mmCIF file of C-alpha atoms and ligand atoms in Angstrom:
data_model
loop_
_atom_site.group_PDB
_atom_site.id
_atom_site.type_symbol
_atom_site.label_atom_id
_atom_site.label_comp_id
_atom_site.label_asym_id
_atom_site.label_seq_id
_atom_site.Cartn_x
_atom_site.Cartn_y
_atom_site.Cartn_z
ATOM 1 C CA MET A 252 53.201 84.850 -26.031
ATOM 2 C CA ASP A 253 54.196 82.619 -23.108
ATOM 3 C CA ILE A 254 56.263 84.053 -20.280
ATOM 4 C CA ILE A 255 57.677 83.094 -16.890
ATOM 5 C CA LEU A 256 57.675 85.536 -13.985
ATOM 6 C CA LEU A 257 60.601 84.507 -11.841
ATOM 7 C CA GLY A 258 61.571 85.882 -8.455
ATOM 8 C CA PRO A 259 61.611 85.041 -4.760
ATOM 9 C CA PRO A 260 58.438 84.987 -2.664
ATOM 10 C CA GLY A 261 57.083 88.520 -2.279
ATOM 11 C CA ALA A 262 58.774 89.828 -5.433
ATOM 12 C CA GLY A 263 55.369 90.763 -6.879
ATOM 13 C CA LYS A 264 54.859 87.915 -9.360
ATOM 14 C CA GLY A 265 51.174 87.470 -8.524
ATOM 15 C CA THR A 266 50.422 91.200 -8.580
ATOM 16 C CA GLN A 267 52.104 91.668 -11.933
ATOM 17 C CA ALA A 268 50.528 88.528 -13.389
ATOM 18 C CA GLN A 269 47.067 89.863 -12.508
ATOM 19 C CA ARG A 270 47.863 93.144 -14.228
ATOM 20 C CA LEU A 271 49.046 91.326 -17.361
ATOM 21 C CA VAL A 272 45.784 89.405 -17.359
ATOM 22 C CA GLU A 273 43.807 92.665 -17.153
ATOM 23 C CA HIS A 274 45.850 94.579 -19.718
ATOM 24 C CA HIS A 275 46.677 91.902 -22.263
ATOM 25 C CA GLY A 276 44.090 89.145 -21.812
ATOM 26 C CA MET A 277 46.797 86.644 -20.951
ATOM 27 C CA ARG A 278 46.111 83.795 -18.528
ATOM 28 C CA GLN A 279 47.826 83.495 -15.134
ATOM 29 C CA LEU A 280 48.956 79.976 -14.323
ATOM 30 C CA SER A 281 49.924 80.072 -10.655
ATOM 31 C CA THR A 282 50.868 76.708 -9.210
ATOM 32 C CA GLY A 283 50.569 78.301 -5.737
ATOM 33 C CA ASP A 284 46.900 79.148 -6.440
ATOM 34 C CA MET A 285 46.286 75.664 -7.857
ATOM 35 C CA LEU A 286 47.830 74.065 -4.778
ATOM 36 C CA ARG A 287 45.764 76.303 -2.471
ATOM 37 C CA GLU A 288 42.696 74.786 -4.169
ATOM 38 C CA THR A 289 44.127 71.276 -3.803
ATOM 39 C CA ARG A 290 44.764 71.713 -0.073
ATOM 40 C CA LYS A 291 41.135 72.654 0.562
ATOM 41 C CA ALA A 292 40.084 69.079 -0.219
ATOM 42 C CA ASP A 293 39.913 66.679 2.697
ATOM 43 C CA THR A 294 41.960 64.040 0.863
ATOM 44 C CA GLU A 295 45.346 62.460 1.399
ATOM 45 C CA LEU A 296 46.809 64.679 -1.346
ATOM 46 C CA GLY A 297 45.152 67.788 0.112
ATOM 47 C CA ARG A 298 46.655 67.119 3.541
ATOM 48 C CA LYS A 299 50.080 66.335 2.121
ATOM 49 C CA VAL A 300 50.121 69.542 0.073
ATOM 50 C CA ALA A 301 48.977 71.590 3.095
ATOM 51 C CA ASP A 302 51.809 70.177 5.225
ATOM 52 C CA ILE A 303 54.424 71.011 2.607
ATOM 53 C CA MET A 304 53.089 74.517 1.985
ATOM 54 C CA ASP A 305 52.837 75.365 5.668
ATOM 55 C CA THR A 306 56.470 74.492 6.229
ATOM 56 C CA GLY A 307 57.658 76.350 3.116
ATOM 57 C CA GLY A 308 58.875 73.262 1.243
ATOM 58 C CA LEU A 309 58.255 72.391 -2.386
ATOM 59 C CA VAL A 310 55.524 70.093 -3.656
ATOM 60 C CA SER A 311 56.733 67.313 -5.995
ATOM 61 C CA ASP A 312 57.746 68.265 -9.527
ATOM 62 C CA GLU A 313 55.418 65.657 -11.018
ATOM 63 C CA ILE A 314 52.355 67.044 -9.252
ATOM 64 C CA VAL A 315 52.899 70.678 -10.247
ATOM 65 C CA SER A 316 53.952 69.876 -13.814
ATOM 66 C CA ALA A 317 50.851 67.702 -14.285
ATOM 67 C CA MET A 318 48.737 70.660 -13.137
ATOM 68 C CA ILE A 319 50.374 72.980 -15.673
ATOM 69 C CA ASP A 320 49.992 70.391 -18.435
ATOM 70 C CA ALA A 321 46.267 70.076 -17.688
ATOM 71 C CA LYS A 322 45.738 73.868 -17.709
ATOM 72 C CA LEU A 323 47.549 74.288 -21.023
ATOM 73 C CA ALA A 324 45.498 71.501 -22.564
ATOM 74 C CA ASP A 325 42.452 73.679 -21.827
ATOM 75 C CA MET A 326 43.844 76.858 -23.377
ATOM 76 C CA GLY A 327 43.553 78.088 -26.933
ATOM 77 C CA PRO A 328 46.841 78.663 -28.778
ATOM 78 C CA ASP A 329 46.160 82.408 -29.028
ATOM 79 C CA VAL A 330 45.966 83.026 -25.297
ATOM 80 C CA GLY A 331 49.352 83.761 -23.747
ATOM 81 C CA ALA A 332 50.337 81.972 -20.537
ATOM 82 C CA ILE A 333 51.997 83.656 -17.576
ATOM 83 C CA PHE A 334 53.784 81.089 -15.464
ATOM 84 C CA ASP A 335 53.721 82.445 -11.923
ATOM 85 C CA GLY A 336 55.630 80.460 -9.321
ATOM 86 C CA TYR A 337 56.502 77.746 -11.839
ATOM 87 C CA PRO A 338 59.016 76.350 -12.706
ATOM 88 C CA ARG A 339 60.724 76.297 -9.317
ATOM 89 C CA THR A 340 63.330 73.548 -9.907
ATOM 90 C CA ALA A 341 65.586 72.390 -12.749
ATOM 91 C CA ALA A 342 63.380 69.330 -13.230
ATOM 92 C CA GLN A 343 60.290 71.529 -13.561
ATOM 93 C CA ALA A 344 62.090 73.730 -16.092
ATOM 94 C CA ASP A 345 62.831 70.631 -18.210
ATOM 95 C CA GLN A 346 59.277 69.378 -17.807
ATOM 96 C CA LEU A 347 57.929 72.774 -18.884
ATOM 97 C CA ASP A 348 59.946 72.612 -22.110
ATOM 98 C CA ASP A 349 58.438 69.207 -22.870
ATOM 99 C CA ILE A 350 54.912 70.317 -21.973
ATOM 100 C CA LEU A 351 55.151 73.463 -24.125
ATOM 101 C CA ALA A 352 56.473 71.458 -27.082
ATOM 102 C CA LYS A 353 53.648 68.958 -26.676
ATOM 103 C CA HIS A 354 51.077 71.781 -26.868
ATOM 104 C CA GLY A 355 52.848 73.456 -29.805
ATOM 105 C CA ARG A 356 53.917 76.455 -27.707
ATOM 106 C CA LYS A 357 57.209 78.074 -26.854
ATOM 107 C CA LEU A 358 58.651 80.270 -24.157
ATOM 108 C CA ASP A 359 59.129 83.878 -25.259
ATOM 109 C CA HIS A 360 60.394 85.610 -22.125
ATOM 110 C CA VAL A 361 61.621 84.909 -18.637
ATOM 111 C CA ILE A 362 61.154 88.048 -16.586
ATOM 112 C CA GLU A 363 63.235 88.119 -13.446
ATOM 113 C CA LEU A 364 61.833 90.382 -10.754
ATOM 114 C CA HIS A 365 64.942 91.513 -8.976
ATOM 115 C CA VAL A 366 64.395 92.453 -5.339
ATOM 116 C CA ASN A 367 66.236 93.208 -2.157
ATOM 117 C CA GLU A 368 65.649 90.147 0.001
ATOM 118 C CA ASP A 369 65.743 92.096 3.259
ATOM 119 C CA ALA A 370 62.603 93.952 2.218
ATOM 120 C CA LEU A 371 60.735 90.788 1.356
ATOM 121 C CA VAL A 372 59.912 89.590 4.840
ATOM 122 C CA GLU A 373 58.135 92.886 5.595
ATOM 123 C CA ARG A 374 56.362 92.780 2.250
ATOM 124 C CA ILE A 375 55.115 89.264 2.765
ATOM 125 C CA THR A 376 54.178 89.276 6.441
ATOM 126 C CA GLY A 377 52.083 92.455 5.933
ATOM 127 C CA ARG A 378 50.102 91.316 2.937
ATOM 128 C CA TYR A 379 46.453 90.240 2.855
ATOM 129 C CA THR A 380 43.677 89.969 0.303
ATOM 130 C CA CYS A 381 39.960 90.598 0.049
ATOM 131 C CA ALA A 382 38.246 87.290 0.836
ATOM 132 C CA ASN A 383 35.605 88.038 -1.798
ATOM 133 C CA CYS A 384 37.398 89.415 -4.882
ATOM 134 C CA GLY A 385 41.060 88.669 -4.123
ATOM 135 C CA GLU A 386 42.251 92.304 -4.342
ATOM 136 C CA GLY A 387 45.648 92.553 -2.632
ATOM 137 C CA TYR A 388 46.417 94.880 0.317
ATOM 138 C CA HIS A 389 49.269 95.521 2.724
ATOM 139 C CA ASP A 390 49.380 96.670 6.370
ATOM 140 C CA VAL A 391 51.966 99.345 5.558
ATOM 141 C CA PHE A 392 52.096 99.870 1.801
ATOM 142 C CA LYS A 393 48.497 99.609 0.604
ATOM 143 C CA GLN A 394 45.578 100.022 2.980
ATOM 144 C CA PRO A 395 42.010 100.209 1.653
ATOM 145 C CA ALA A 396 40.777 103.832 1.250
ATOM 146 C CA GLU A 397 38.154 103.175 3.927
ATOM 147 C CA ALA A 398 39.528 101.054 6.774
ATOM 148 C CA GLY A 399 38.235 97.487 6.679
ATOM 149 C CA VAL A 400 36.350 97.863 3.367
ATOM 150 C CA CYS A 401 37.629 96.497 0.055
ATOM 151 C CA ASP A 402 38.161 99.309 -2.502
ATOM 152 C CA LYS A 403 37.162 97.076 -5.355
ATOM 153 C CA CYS A 404 34.070 95.171 -4.192
ATOM 154 C CA GLY A 405 33.065 96.648 -0.797
ATOM 155 C CA SER A 406 33.526 93.383 1.112
ATOM 156 C CA THR A 407 34.583 93.621 4.772
ATOM 157 C CA GLU A 408 36.131 90.146 4.865
ATOM 158 C CA PHE A 409 39.879 89.805 4.378
ATOM 159 C CA LYS A 410 42.282 86.897 4.641
ATOM 160 C CA ARG A 411 45.968 86.154 5.077
ATOM 161 C CA ARG A 412 47.890 83.180 3.746
ATOM 162 C CA PRO A 413 48.890 80.734 6.490
ATOM 163 C CA ASP A 414 52.392 80.470 4.969
ATOM 164 C CA ASP A 415 53.009 84.235 5.100
ATOM 165 C CA ASN A 416 54.691 84.094 8.511
ATOM 166 C CA GLU A 417 58.347 84.913 9.075
ATOM 167 C CA GLU A 418 59.578 81.377 9.744
ATOM 168 C CA THR A 419 57.930 79.908 6.639
ATOM 169 C CA VAL A 420 58.971 82.871 4.507
ATOM 170 C CA ARG A 421 62.630 82.302 5.412
ATOM 171 C CA LYS A 422 62.341 78.661 4.426
ATOM 172 C CA ARG A 423 60.608 79.623 1.154
ATOM 173 C CA MET A 424 63.476 81.995 0.377
ATOM 174 C CA GLN A 425 66.015 79.309 1.096
ATOM 175 C CA GLU A 426 64.196 77.044 -1.373
ATOM 176 C CA TYR A 427 64.245 79.857 -3.916
ATOM 177 C CA ARG A 428 67.977 80.429 -3.546
ATOM 178 C CA GLY A 429 68.878 76.744 -3.539
ATOM 179 C CA LYS A 430 66.505 75.318 -6.150
ATOM 180 C CA THR A 431 64.868 78.066 -8.222
ATOM 181 C CA ALA A 432 67.558 80.701 -8.808
ATOM 182 C CA PRO A 433 69.866 78.048 -10.365
ATOM 183 C CA ILE A 434 67.471 77.616 -13.314
ATOM 184 C CA LEU A 435 68.127 81.196 -14.491
ATOM 185 C CA PRO A 436 71.496 80.597 -16.206
ATOM 186 C CA GLY A 437 69.928 78.004 -18.522
ATOM 187 C CA TYR A 438 67.370 80.571 -19.679
ATOM 188 C CA GLU A 439 70.076 83.228 -19.941
ATOM 189 C CA GLU A 440 71.958 80.994 -22.369
ATOM 190 C CA ARG A 441 68.871 80.995 -24.546
ATOM 191 C CA GLY A 442 68.853 84.812 -24.490
ATOM 192 C CA ILE A 443 65.292 85.109 -23.175
ATOM 193 C CA VAL A 444 65.870 86.607 -19.706
ATOM 194 C CA SER A 445 65.033 90.218 -18.895
ATOM 195 C CA ARG A 446 65.686 91.615 -15.462
ATOM 196 C CA VAL A 447 63.203 94.090 -14.029
ATOM 197 C CA ASP A 448 63.606 96.114 -10.826
ATOM 198 C CA GLY A 449 60.988 94.579 -8.535
ATOM 199 C CA MET A 450 61.569 97.221 -5.856
ATOM 200 C CA ALA A 451 60.046 99.952 -8.048
ATOM 201 C CA SER A 452 56.372 100.925 -7.676
ATOM 202 C CA ILE A 453 53.757 98.460 -8.928
ATOM 203 C CA GLU A 454 53.012 100.797 -11.879
ATOM 204 C CA ASP A 455 56.672 101.125 -12.818
ATOM 205 C CA VAL A 456 57.246 97.375 -12.666
ATOM 206 C CA THR A 457 54.238 96.871 -14.960
ATOM 207 C CA SER A 458 55.625 99.442 -17.422
ATOM 208 C CA ALA A 459 59.012 97.745 -17.395
ATOM 209 C CA ILE A 460 57.402 94.371 -18.100
ATOM 210 C CA ASP A 461 55.259 95.879 -20.875
ATOM 211 C CA ALA A 462 58.426 97.296 -22.436
ATOM 212 C CA VAL A 463 59.936 93.793 -22.518
ATOM 213 C CA LEU A 464 56.807 92.264 -24.045
ATOM 214 C CA THR A 465 56.512 94.846 -26.815
ATOM 215 C CA ARG A 466 60.181 94.809 -27.706
HETATM 216 P P1 AMP B 772 53.333 80.668 -4.080
HETATM 217 O O1 AMP B 772 51.882 81.048 -3.999
HETATM 218 O O2 AMP B 772 53.855 80.648 -5.478
HETATM 219 O O3 AMP B 772 54.186 81.482 -3.145
HETATM 220 O O4 AMP B 772 53.432 79.160 -3.564
HETATM 221 C C1 AMP B 772 53.051 78.816 -2.249
HETATM 222 C C2 AMP B 772 53.607 77.433 -1.912
HETATM 223 O O5 AMP B 772 53.061 76.449 -2.807
HETATM 224 C C3 AMP B 772 55.116 77.283 -2.042
HETATM 225 O O6 AMP B 772 55.800 77.733 -0.879
HETATM 226 C C4 AMP B 772 55.243 75.781 -2.256
HETATM 227 O O7 AMP B 772 55.058 75.072 -1.045
HETATM 228 C C5 AMP B 772 54.050 75.472 -3.138
HETATM 229 N N1 AMP B 772 54.369 75.625 -4.586
HETATM 230 C C6 AMP B 772 53.871 76.577 -5.436
HETATM 231 N N2 AMP B 772 54.366 76.423 -6.679
HETATM 232 C C7 AMP B 772 55.205 75.354 -6.621
HETATM 233 C C8 AMP B 772 56.041 74.713 -7.567
HETATM 234 N N3 AMP B 772 56.143 75.160 -8.839
HETATM 235 N N4 AMP B 772 56.769 73.641 -7.156
HETATM 236 C C9 AMP B 772 56.687 73.180 -5.888
HETATM 237 N N5 AMP B 772 55.944 73.760 -4.940
HETATM 238 C C10 AMP B 772 55.194 74.827 -5.283
#
């Protein structure tokens, strides 16, 4: 089963994708994660990607679609893909259709995480992850049980994304409203969109997504 998790920054796409990976053995394909790897390289592309990400803009459709194509080429047909943060434009949505067809796959569900945008800035600016295992935390909503120590792996190193500041977040939301939200109606016409309340607890959002997938 191949699905898209769609929603503005901070809606919980990454968190839910990780849970789907754990519960159902699906594979998370996050273009944001792929681009964070790309920007680490001291190359022209790495620097260009870093500039775009730090200002909250969108990397070119061709670059992200080529990344998705390459990942799918590596995946067996039985492993479901979770597209997290992709597609983000109408062109990417078209490219995804072509890429899926090329790999003999098809899109089963688009799950829209519906959230109150006012709450998103607080969600995003407070979030951080364990630098060792990637477990997610939040200054207000999810502190480690022992201050400064990761619940999962015991590491004391944590990190924040450079683009999780208020100014960049606002720009990222503007991009979502202007370029990403408009791809929803096309999927709605195909009858594959399910809307889930992204403001519910992490557990409840997971249950709602599971209900869609087992329908
Ligand atoms: P994310 O981790 O999904 O929030 O993505 C972080 C940043 O990476 C975004 O603000 C964009 O600059 C870039 N990015 C991630 N996915 C895409 C995509 N599908 N198309 C264009 N840019 C992307």
